[in-house]
Amino acid sequence: MKNHFVLLLAFSILTSLVLAFIARNGSRERLKYFLMLFCSFTILSIAASWLMYLFPR
Amino acid sequence: MKTEPMPETSQENQQAKPRAGMGMTFSACVAGAIVPGLGHALLRKWDRALVFFGCITMMFILGLQLDGRIVSPDLGSLFPALKFMAEAGSGLLYWISLLQGFGVGDPTAYTHDYANVFIYVAGLLNMLVIVDVFDIAMDRKQ
C-alpha cells in the first residue's frame, strides 16, 4: 500500500466517486463523469510528475 | 388595458418553501456535518448516503493509517487554521481521532504528505456533501 501510484489510484477513485454522486443524477451519467474524473486525475498527475522530473531542483 | 397580477413562478415557490421543511433541512445539514452521509440518509437518499459515508470514512482512515497528522484546533495563524478547518470538516471522525490521540503523524514516513492530503480532502469533500444536502432539502436538485 505504501506506493505512491497505488495511493494516487485510491485517491482518484474515492474522490471521483464522491464528486460523480454530487454532480450527476442517474447511473449512466455518474459512470461517465466518474470515468472522466478518474482518468483526468490519474493522467494529469502522471503528466505533472514527468514535467517535474524534467526540471529537477 | 387591464393587467392581471403576475402569478408566482414555480422557482419562486420552490425558494419560499423547501421540500423538506426548514427544521428537516437544518437537521439534515447538521447530521451531515457530524457524520458523512447521515444528512442524505435523513432525506432518504440511500445510494448517496452509502457512497458518501463509505468514501469519506475510508479516505480519513487511510490518512490515519498512512501516518497522517491530526492537527489540534488552532485559529491563531492562517495555515494551521486552514488545516484545522479542512480536517474538522469530517465531523465526528476528526473529533474522535483528536480526543483518542490517533493521528500523531510521522513526518519522516514515506507516505506522510499523501496521508495528510487524504485527511484534508475527506473533510473538504464532506463540506461539499453538506451543500448537496442543503440543495436537495431546498428542492434545488433531485
Coordinates of C-alpha atoms in Angstrom, one line a residue:
Chain A
M1 CA 0.0 0.0 0.0
K2 CA 2.9 2.3 0.6
N3 CA 3.4 3.0 -3.1
H4 CA 2.6 6.5 -4.4
F5 CA 1.0 5.2 -7.6
V6 CA -1.4 3.0 -5.6
L7 CA -2.2 5.9 -3.4
L8 CA -2.9 8.1 -6.4
L9 CA -5.3 5.5 -7.7
A10 CA -7.1 5.2 -4.3
F11 CA -7.3 8.9 -4.0
S12 CA -8.6 9.3 -7.6
I13 CA -11.2 6.5 -7.2
L14 CA -12.6 7.8 -3.9
T15 CA -12.7 11.5 -4.8
S16 CA -14.1 10.8 -8.3
L17 CA -16.9 8.7 -6.8
V18 CA -18.0 11.3 -4.3
L19 CA -17.9 14.1 -7.0
A20 CA -19.8 12.0 -9.5
F21 CA -22.6 11.3 -7.0
I22 CA -22.7 15.0 -6.1
A23 CA -22.7 16.4 -9.6
R24 CA -24.7 13.9 -11.6
N25 CA -28.0 12.1 -11.4
G26 CA -28.6 8.7 -13.0
S27 CA -26.3 5.7 -13.1
R28 CA -25.1 6.2 -16.7
E29 CA -24.3 9.9 -16.2
R30 CA -22.5 9.2 -13.0
L31 CA -20.4 6.4 -14.5
K32 CA -19.4 8.7 -17.4
Y33 CA -18.5 11.5 -15.1
F34 CA -16.6 9.2 -12.7
L35 CA -14.5 7.8 -15.5
M36 CA -13.8 11.2 -16.9
L37 CA -12.7 12.5 -13.5
F38 CA -10.7 9.4 -12.6
C39 CA -8.8 9.5 -15.9
S40 CA -8.2 13.2 -15.5
F41 CA -6.8 12.8 -12.0
T42 CA -4.6 9.9 -13.0
I43 CA -3.3 11.1 -16.3
L44 CA -2.7 14.7 -15.3
S45 CA -0.9 13.6 -12.1
I46 CA 1.5 11.4 -14.2
A47 CA 2.0 14.2 -16.7
A48 CA 2.7 16.7 -13.9
S49 CA 5.2 14.3 -12.3
W50 CA 7.1 13.9 -15.6
L51 CA 7.2 17.7 -16.0
M52 CA 8.7 18.0 -12.6
Y53 CA 11.2 15.2 -13.5
L54 CA 12.4 17.3 -16.4
F55 CA 13.1 20.3 -14.1
P56 CA 14.9 18.9 -11.0
R57 CA 15.9 21.2 -8.2
Chain B
M1 CA -55.9 47.7 -20.9
K2 CA -56.4 45.8 -17.7
T3 CA -53.4 43.9 -16.4
E4 CA -53.6 40.9 -14.2
P5 CA -51.1 40.3 -11.4
M6 CA -48.3 38.1 -12.4
P7 CA -48.6 34.6 -10.9
E8 CA -45.7 33.4 -8.8
T9 CA -43.3 31.3 -10.8
S10 CA -42.6 27.8 -9.7
Q11 CA -39.0 28.8 -9.0
E12 CA -40.1 31.4 -6.5
N13 CA -42.4 28.9 -4.9
Q14 CA -39.5 26.5 -4.6
Q15 CA -37.3 29.1 -2.9
A16 CA -40.0 30.0 -0.5
K17 CA -41.0 26.5 0.5
P18 CA -38.2 24.0 0.9
R19 CA -39.4 20.5 0.1
A20 CA -38.2 19.0 3.4
G21 CA -39.2 21.9 5.7
M22 CA -36.8 24.2 7.5
G23 CA -36.4 22.0 10.5
M24 CA -35.6 19.0 8.4
T25 CA -33.2 21.0 6.2
F26 CA -31.4 22.2 9.3
S27 CA -31.3 18.7 10.9
A28 CA -30.0 17.1 7.7
C29 CA -27.2 19.7 7.3
V30 CA -26.2 19.3 11.0
A31 CA -26.4 15.5 10.7
G32 CA -24.2 15.6 7.6
A33 CA -21.7 17.8 9.3
I34 CA -21.4 15.3 12.2
V35 CA -21.4 12.0 10.2
P36 CA -20.7 12.0 6.5
G37 CA -23.7 10.8 4.6
L38 CA -26.2 11.0 7.5
G39 CA -27.9 14.0 6.1
H40 CA -28.6 12.2 2.9
A41 CA -29.9 9.2 4.9
L42 CA -32.3 11.5 6.7
L43 CA -33.6 12.7 3.3
R44 CA -33.9 9.1 2.2
K45 CA -31.2 9.4 -0.5
W46 CA -29.8 6.0 0.4
D47 CA -27.4 5.5 -2.5
R48 CA -25.7 8.8 -2.0
A49 CA -25.6 8.3 1.8
L50 CA -23.9 5.0 1.4
V51 CA -21.3 6.2 -1.1
F52 CA -20.5 9.4 0.9
F53 CA -20.2 7.6 4.2
G54 CA -18.0 4.8 2.7
C55 CA -15.7 7.0 0.6
I56 CA -15.2 9.8 3.1
T57 CA -14.7 7.5 6.1
M58 CA -12.3 5.3 4.0
M59 CA -10.3 8.3 3.0
F60 CA -10.0 9.6 6.5
I61 CA -9.0 6.2 7.9
L62 CA -6.5 5.6 5.1
G63 CA -5.0 9.0 6.0
L64 CA -4.6 7.9 9.6
Q65 CA -3.2 4.5 8.7
L66 CA -0.6 6.1 6.4
D67 CA 0.9 8.3 9.2
G68 CA -1.1 11.4 8.6
R69 CA -1.3 14.0 11.3
I70 CA -4.5 15.3 13.0
V71 CA -3.9 18.9 13.8
S72 CA -5.3 20.4 17.0
P73 CA -7.7 23.4 16.9
D74 CA -5.6 26.5 16.3
L75 CA -7.2 29.6 14.8
G76 CA -4.2 31.8 15.7
S77 CA -2.4 31.7 12.4
L78 CA -3.6 31.2 8.8
F79 CA -2.2 27.9 7.7
P80 CA -2.8 25.9 10.9
A81 CA -6.3 27.4 10.9
L82 CA -7.0 26.3 7.3
K83 CA -5.6 22.8 8.1
F84 CA -7.9 22.6 11.2
M85 CA -10.9 23.7 9.2
A86 CA -10.2 21.2 6.4
E87 CA -9.8 18.3 8.8
A88 CA -12.7 19.3 11.1
G89 CA -15.0 19.1 8.1
S90 CA -15.1 15.3 8.6
G91 CA -17.1 15.9 11.8
L92 CA -17.1 13.2 14.3
L93 CA -14.3 11.3 12.6
Y94 CA -12.0 14.2 13.3
W95 CA -13.1 14.8 16.9
I96 CA -12.9 11.1 17.9
S97 CA -9.4 10.9 16.4
L98 CA -8.3 14.0 18.2
L99 CA -9.7 13.0 21.5
Q100 CA -8.4 9.4 21.3
G101 CA -4.9 10.6 20.3
F102 CA -5.0 9.0 16.9
G103 CA -3.1 10.6 14.0
V104 CA 0.1 11.7 15.8
G105 CA 1.8 11.6 12.4
D106 CA 5.3 10.8 11.5
P107 CA 6.9 13.5 9.3
T108 CA 9.7 11.1 8.3
A109 CA 7.3 8.5 7.0
Y110 CA 7.2 7.8 3.2
T111 CA 3.5 8.5 3.0
H112 CA 3.1 11.4 5.5
D113 CA 2.3 14.1 2.9
Y114 CA -0.1 11.9 1.0
A115 CA -1.8 10.9 4.2
N116 CA -2.3 14.5 5.2
V117 CA -3.9 15.2 1.8
F118 CA -6.3 12.2 2.3
I119 CA -7.4 13.7 5.7
Y120 CA -7.8 17.2 4.3
V121 CA -9.7 16.1 1.2
A122 CA -12.0 13.9 3.3
G123 CA -13.1 17.0 5.3
L124 CA -13.4 19.2 2.3
L125 CA -15.5 16.6 0.4
N126 CA -17.8 16.4 3.4
M127 CA -18.3 20.2 3.2
L128 CA -19.4 19.7 -0.4
V129 CA -21.7 16.9 0.7
I130 CA -23.3 19.2 3.2
V131 CA -24.0 21.8 0.4
D132 CA -25.5 18.9 -1.6
V133 CA -27.8 18.0 1.4
F134 CA -28.9 21.6 1.6
D135 CA -29.7 21.8 -2.2
I136 CA -31.7 18.5 -2.0
A137 CA -33.6 19.7 1.0
M138 CA -34.4 23.0 -0.6
D139 CA -35.6 21.1 -3.7
R140 CA -33.0 22.7 -5.9
K141 CA -31.8 19.3 -7.2
Q142 CA -33.1 15.7 -7.1

